């Protein structure tokens, strides 16, 4: 399968713990996006990478959130000191030069 | 905000019927994209229509775009049970997709 992959698919954690999610984009897609989706809502933009450069961060991305794409391939999203309000589906998408973004299956985070 | 707003919020139809949903947005766009999401899953790209296009087809899908009214519509013809999902429009004027809350479509057998 050459689509976008995300790991883990589900994560349950206790409030205050740190969590890290991984996204592997479609090979050779140099642009990578993170979105967050809560129940009943559409995805909200979090951050955007072009190659290894993080070009934009949403105001939704508080200081507890950090994203990296060290070699311009896979990306990680870390949430420190998780809160119950962080419970959501975290979606990754990638694209090449075309405008179409291809989404992964998401990581569902539950903070107890 | 460039966020797309879908209407209606929910739609229930009989298998074989057509389903139409609308999207409105506020500012100029480069393109507008439609996505489908099955419950608890990732988003699947359906169709992209550019600002200089008025209509586009893909299989049973027909998308229109009226930039003067800042609106788009998605028509699904001859619906099937497998079309049951949430549908989102995403207007794009830079590189970000700005989704609304979506239209939930239920196709009854």
Short mmCIF file of C-alpha atoms in Angstrom, two decimals:
data_model
loop_
_atom_site.label_atom_id
_atom_site.label_comp_id
_atom_site.label_asym_id
_atom_site.label_seq_id
_atom_site.Cartn_x
_atom_site.Cartn_y
_atom_site.Cartn_z
CA UNK A 1 0.00 0.00 0.00
CA UNK A 2 1.49 3.31 -1.02
CA UNK A 3 -0.97 5.58 0.76
CA UNK A 4 -0.42 7.76 3.81
CA UNK A 5 0.05 5.68 6.95
CA UNK A 6 -0.32 6.73 10.57
CA UNK A 7 0.69 5.02 13.78
CA UNK A 8 -0.68 4.20 16.18
CA UNK A 9 -4.29 4.02 15.03
CA UNK A 10 -5.59 4.36 18.57
CA UNK A 11 -3.99 5.76 21.70
CA UNK A 12 -5.47 5.88 25.19
CA UNK A 13 -3.51 7.84 27.74
CA UNK A 14 -3.93 9.40 31.14
CA UNK A 15 -4.09 13.13 31.59
CA UNK A 16 -0.64 14.61 32.00
CA UNK A 17 1.17 11.99 29.94
CA UNK A 18 3.05 12.72 26.73
CA UNK A 19 2.09 11.07 23.45
CA UNK A 20 3.74 10.93 20.04
CA UNK A 21 2.13 10.08 16.72
CA UNK A 22 3.85 9.23 13.48
CA UNK A 23 2.85 9.93 9.88
CA UNK A 24 4.46 8.37 6.81
CA UNK A 25 3.40 10.31 3.72
CA UNK A 26 3.12 9.02 0.21
CA UNK A 27 6.60 8.53 -1.15
CA UNK A 28 8.04 11.65 -2.78
CA UNK A 29 5.27 13.91 -1.48
CA UNK A 30 7.19 16.89 -0.21
CA UNK A 31 4.26 18.60 1.52
CA UNK A 32 2.79 17.25 4.73
CA UNK A 33 -0.10 18.48 6.86
CA UNK A 34 -1.52 17.71 10.29
CA UNK A 35 -5.19 18.25 11.11
CA UNK A 36 -7.28 17.62 14.20
CA UNK A 37 -10.91 16.50 14.10
CA UNK A 38 -13.32 16.40 17.00
CA UNK A 39 -16.63 14.57 17.00
CA UNK A 40 -19.21 16.06 14.65
CA UNK A 41 -16.80 18.59 13.17
CA UNK A 42 -14.63 18.79 10.11
CA UNK A 43 -10.84 18.60 10.36
CA UNK A 44 -9.01 21.73 11.53
CA UNK A 45 -5.58 22.65 10.21
CA UNK A 46 -2.73 22.34 12.71
CA UNK A 47 0.53 22.65 10.82
CA UNK A 48 2.22 22.33 7.42
CA UNK A 49 5.65 21.16 6.26
CA UNK A 50 7.33 21.59 2.94
CA UNK A 51 10.18 19.10 2.97
CA UNK A 52 11.67 19.48 6.45
CA UNK A 53 10.63 23.09 6.93
CA UNK A 54 7.61 23.81 9.12
CA UNK A 55 6.03 26.70 7.25
CA UNK A 56 2.91 27.38 9.28
CA UNK A 57 1.44 26.58 12.67
CA UNK A 58 -2.16 27.19 13.60
CA UNK A 59 -3.09 29.04 16.77
CA UNK A 60 -4.70 25.73 17.76
CA UNK A 61 -1.18 24.34 18.18
CA UNK A 62 -0.44 25.37 21.76
CA UNK A 63 3.02 25.22 23.33
CA UNK A 64 2.30 21.66 24.39
CA UNK A 65 2.21 20.56 20.76
CA UNK A 66 5.29 20.10 18.62
CA UNK A 67 5.68 18.63 15.16
CA UNK A 68 8.81 17.63 13.31
CA UNK A 69 9.78 16.30 9.93
CA UNK A 70 13.51 15.85 10.37
CA UNK A 71 14.47 14.36 7.02
CA UNK A 72 11.62 15.61 4.93
CA UNK A 73 9.97 12.18 4.92
CA UNK A 74 7.98 10.95 7.95
CA UNK A 75 6.65 13.38 10.53
CA UNK A 76 5.90 13.16 14.24
CA UNK A 77 3.39 15.09 16.31
CA UNK A 78 4.01 15.18 20.04
CA UNK A 79 1.58 16.38 22.68
CA UNK A 80 3.06 17.03 26.11
CA UNK A 81 1.07 17.00 29.35
CA UNK A 82 -2.09 15.83 27.62
CA UNK A 83 -5.45 17.25 28.64
CA UNK A 84 -8.92 15.80 28.17
CA UNK A 85 -9.58 18.47 25.55
CA UNK A 86 -6.85 16.95 23.40
CA UNK A 87 -9.05 13.91 22.77
CA UNK A 88 -9.65 13.90 19.03
CA UNK A 89 -8.72 12.23 15.76
CA UNK A 90 -5.36 13.44 14.47
CA UNK A 91 -5.12 13.27 10.71
CA UNK A 92 -2.10 13.53 8.48
CA UNK A 93 -2.20 14.38 4.78
CA UNK A 94 0.40 14.74 2.07
CA UNK A 95 0.62 16.09 -1.45
CA UNK A 96 3.08 16.60 -4.24
CA UNK A 97 2.94 19.51 -6.65
CA UNK A 98 -0.73 18.97 -7.37
CA UNK A 99 -3.37 20.50 -5.12
CA UNK A 100 -4.95 17.25 -3.94
CA UNK A 101 -4.21 16.27 -0.36
CA UNK A 102 -4.27 12.55 0.46
CA UNK A 103 -5.23 11.66 4.00
CA UNK A 104 -4.13 8.86 6.24
CA UNK A 105 -6.51 6.80 8.43
CA UNK A 106 -5.86 8.98 11.47
CA UNK A 107 -4.83 8.39 15.06
CA UNK A 108 -7.65 8.49 17.57
CA UNK A 109 -6.48 9.87 20.90
CA UNK A 110 -8.46 9.40 24.09
CA UNK A 111 -7.25 11.20 27.19
CA UNK A 112 -8.71 9.83 30.42
CA UNK B 1 -12.42 32.59 7.58
CA UNK B 2 -12.27 30.59 4.36
CA UNK B 3 -14.09 27.72 5.98
CA UNK B 4 -16.59 25.90 3.83
CA UNK B 5 -20.11 25.53 5.16
CA UNK B 6 -22.13 22.56 4.01
CA UNK B 7 -25.89 22.39 3.78
CA UNK B 8 -27.92 20.45 4.78
CA UNK B 9 -26.29 19.10 7.93
CA UNK B 10 -27.94 15.74 7.37
CA UNK B 11 -29.65 13.99 4.49
CA UNK B 12 -31.53 10.68 4.40
CA UNK B 13 -32.44 9.13 1.06
CA UNK B 14 -33.60 5.85 -0.41
CA UNK B 15 -31.15 3.72 -2.35
CA UNK B 16 -31.27 4.68 -6.01
CA UNK B 17 -32.23 8.30 -5.34
CA UNK B 18 -29.96 11.26 -5.96
CA UNK B 19 -28.34 13.23 -3.14
CA UNK B 20 -27.44 16.90 -3.43
CA UNK B 21 -25.47 18.91 -0.93
CA UNK B 22 -24.28 22.49 -1.06
CA UNK B 23 -21.23 24.38 0.08
CA UNK B 24 -20.77 28.10 0.63
CA UNK B 25 -17.59 30.02 1.33
CA UNK B 26 -16.59 33.63 1.91
CA UNK B 27 -13.50 34.68 -0.03
CA UNK B 28 -11.85 34.04 -3.39
CA UNK B 29 -10.46 30.60 -4.04
CA UNK B 30 -7.96 28.78 -6.24
CA UNK B 31 -9.89 25.56 -6.09
CA UNK B 32 -12.48 23.71 -4.03
CA UNK B 33 -12.24 20.07 -3.02
CA UNK B 34 -14.83 17.54 -1.86
CA UNK B 35 -14.00 14.70 0.51
CA UNK B 36 -15.90 11.74 1.93
CA UNK B 37 -15.40 10.27 5.39
CA UNK B 38 -16.83 7.00 6.59
CA UNK B 39 -17.48 6.79 10.30
CA UNK B 40 -14.25 6.88 12.27
CA UNK B 41 -12.04 6.72 9.21
CA UNK B 42 -9.76 9.05 7.26
CA UNK B 43 -10.91 11.32 4.47
CA UNK B 44 -11.12 10.15 0.88
CA UNK B 45 -10.62 12.72 -1.86
CA UNK B 46 -13.54 12.78 -4.28
CA UNK B 47 -13.05 15.64 -6.69
CA UNK B 48 -11.22 18.95 -7.15
CA UNK B 49 -12.72 21.81 -9.14
CA UNK B 50 -10.65 24.85 -10.04
CA UNK B 51 -11.89 28.41 -9.85
CA UNK B 52 -12.08 28.68 -13.65
CA UNK B 53 -14.20 25.55 -13.97
CA UNK B 54 -17.98 25.47 -13.65
CA UNK B 55 -18.76 21.78 -13.62
CA UNK B 56 -16.89 18.53 -13.22
CA UNK B 57 -17.90 14.87 -13.32
CA UNK B 58 -16.38 11.76 -11.84
CA UNK B 59 -18.38 8.55 -12.13
CA UNK B 60 -21.67 9.11 -10.27
CA UNK B 61 -20.45 12.43 -8.88
CA UNK B 62 -21.17 15.84 -10.36
CA UNK B 63 -19.72 19.00 -8.85
CA UNK B 64 -20.62 22.54 -9.81
CA UNK B 65 -18.93 25.77 -8.84
CA UNK B 66 -20.35 29.28 -8.99
CA UNK B 67 -17.63 31.72 -7.97
CA UNK B 68 -19.98 34.70 -8.29
CA UNK B 69 -22.20 33.20 -5.58
CA UNK B 70 -19.27 31.63 -3.73
CA UNK B 71 -21.00 28.29 -3.72
CA UNK B 72 -20.54 24.72 -4.88
CA UNK B 73 -22.75 21.67 -5.03
CA UNK B 74 -22.09 17.94 -4.99
CA UNK B 75 -24.59 15.59 -6.63
CA UNK B 76 -24.42 11.85 -6.10
CA UNK B 77 -26.60 10.03 -8.60
CA UNK B 78 -28.18 6.61 -8.14
CA UNK B 79 -27.07 6.39 -4.51
CA UNK B 80 -25.96 3.14 -2.92
CA UNK B 81 -25.77 2.00 0.68
CA UNK B 82 -21.98 2.36 0.43
CA UNK B 83 -22.42 6.12 -0.14
CA UNK B 84 -23.49 6.47 3.51
CA UNK B 85 -20.84 8.81 4.91
CA UNK B 86 -20.07 12.40 5.82
CA UNK B 87 -19.19 14.71 2.96
CA UNK B 88 -17.01 17.78 3.36
CA UNK B 89 -16.16 20.64 1.05
CA UNK B 90 -12.87 22.48 1.43
CA UNK B 91 -12.29 25.79 -0.33
CA UNK B 92 -8.60 26.51 -0.95
CA UNK B 93 -6.97 29.88 -1.55
CA UNK B 94 -3.50 29.05 -0.32
CA UNK B 95 -2.44 25.55 0.64
CA UNK B 96 -4.73 24.82 3.57
CA UNK B 97 -8.00 22.94 3.41
CA UNK B 98 -10.66 24.67 5.51
CA UNK B 99 -13.44 22.23 6.29
CA UNK B 100 -16.93 22.87 7.56
CA UNK B 101 -18.90 20.48 9.74
CA UNK B 102 -19.98 18.41 6.73
CA UNK B 103 -23.18 16.83 5.47
CA UNK B 104 -24.03 13.41 6.86
CA UNK B 105 -25.69 11.29 4.20
CA UNK B 106 -27.61 8.14 5.07
CA UNK B 107 -28.71 5.90 2.23
CA UNK B 108 -31.53 3.56 3.23
CA UNK B 109 -31.80 0.15 1.58
#
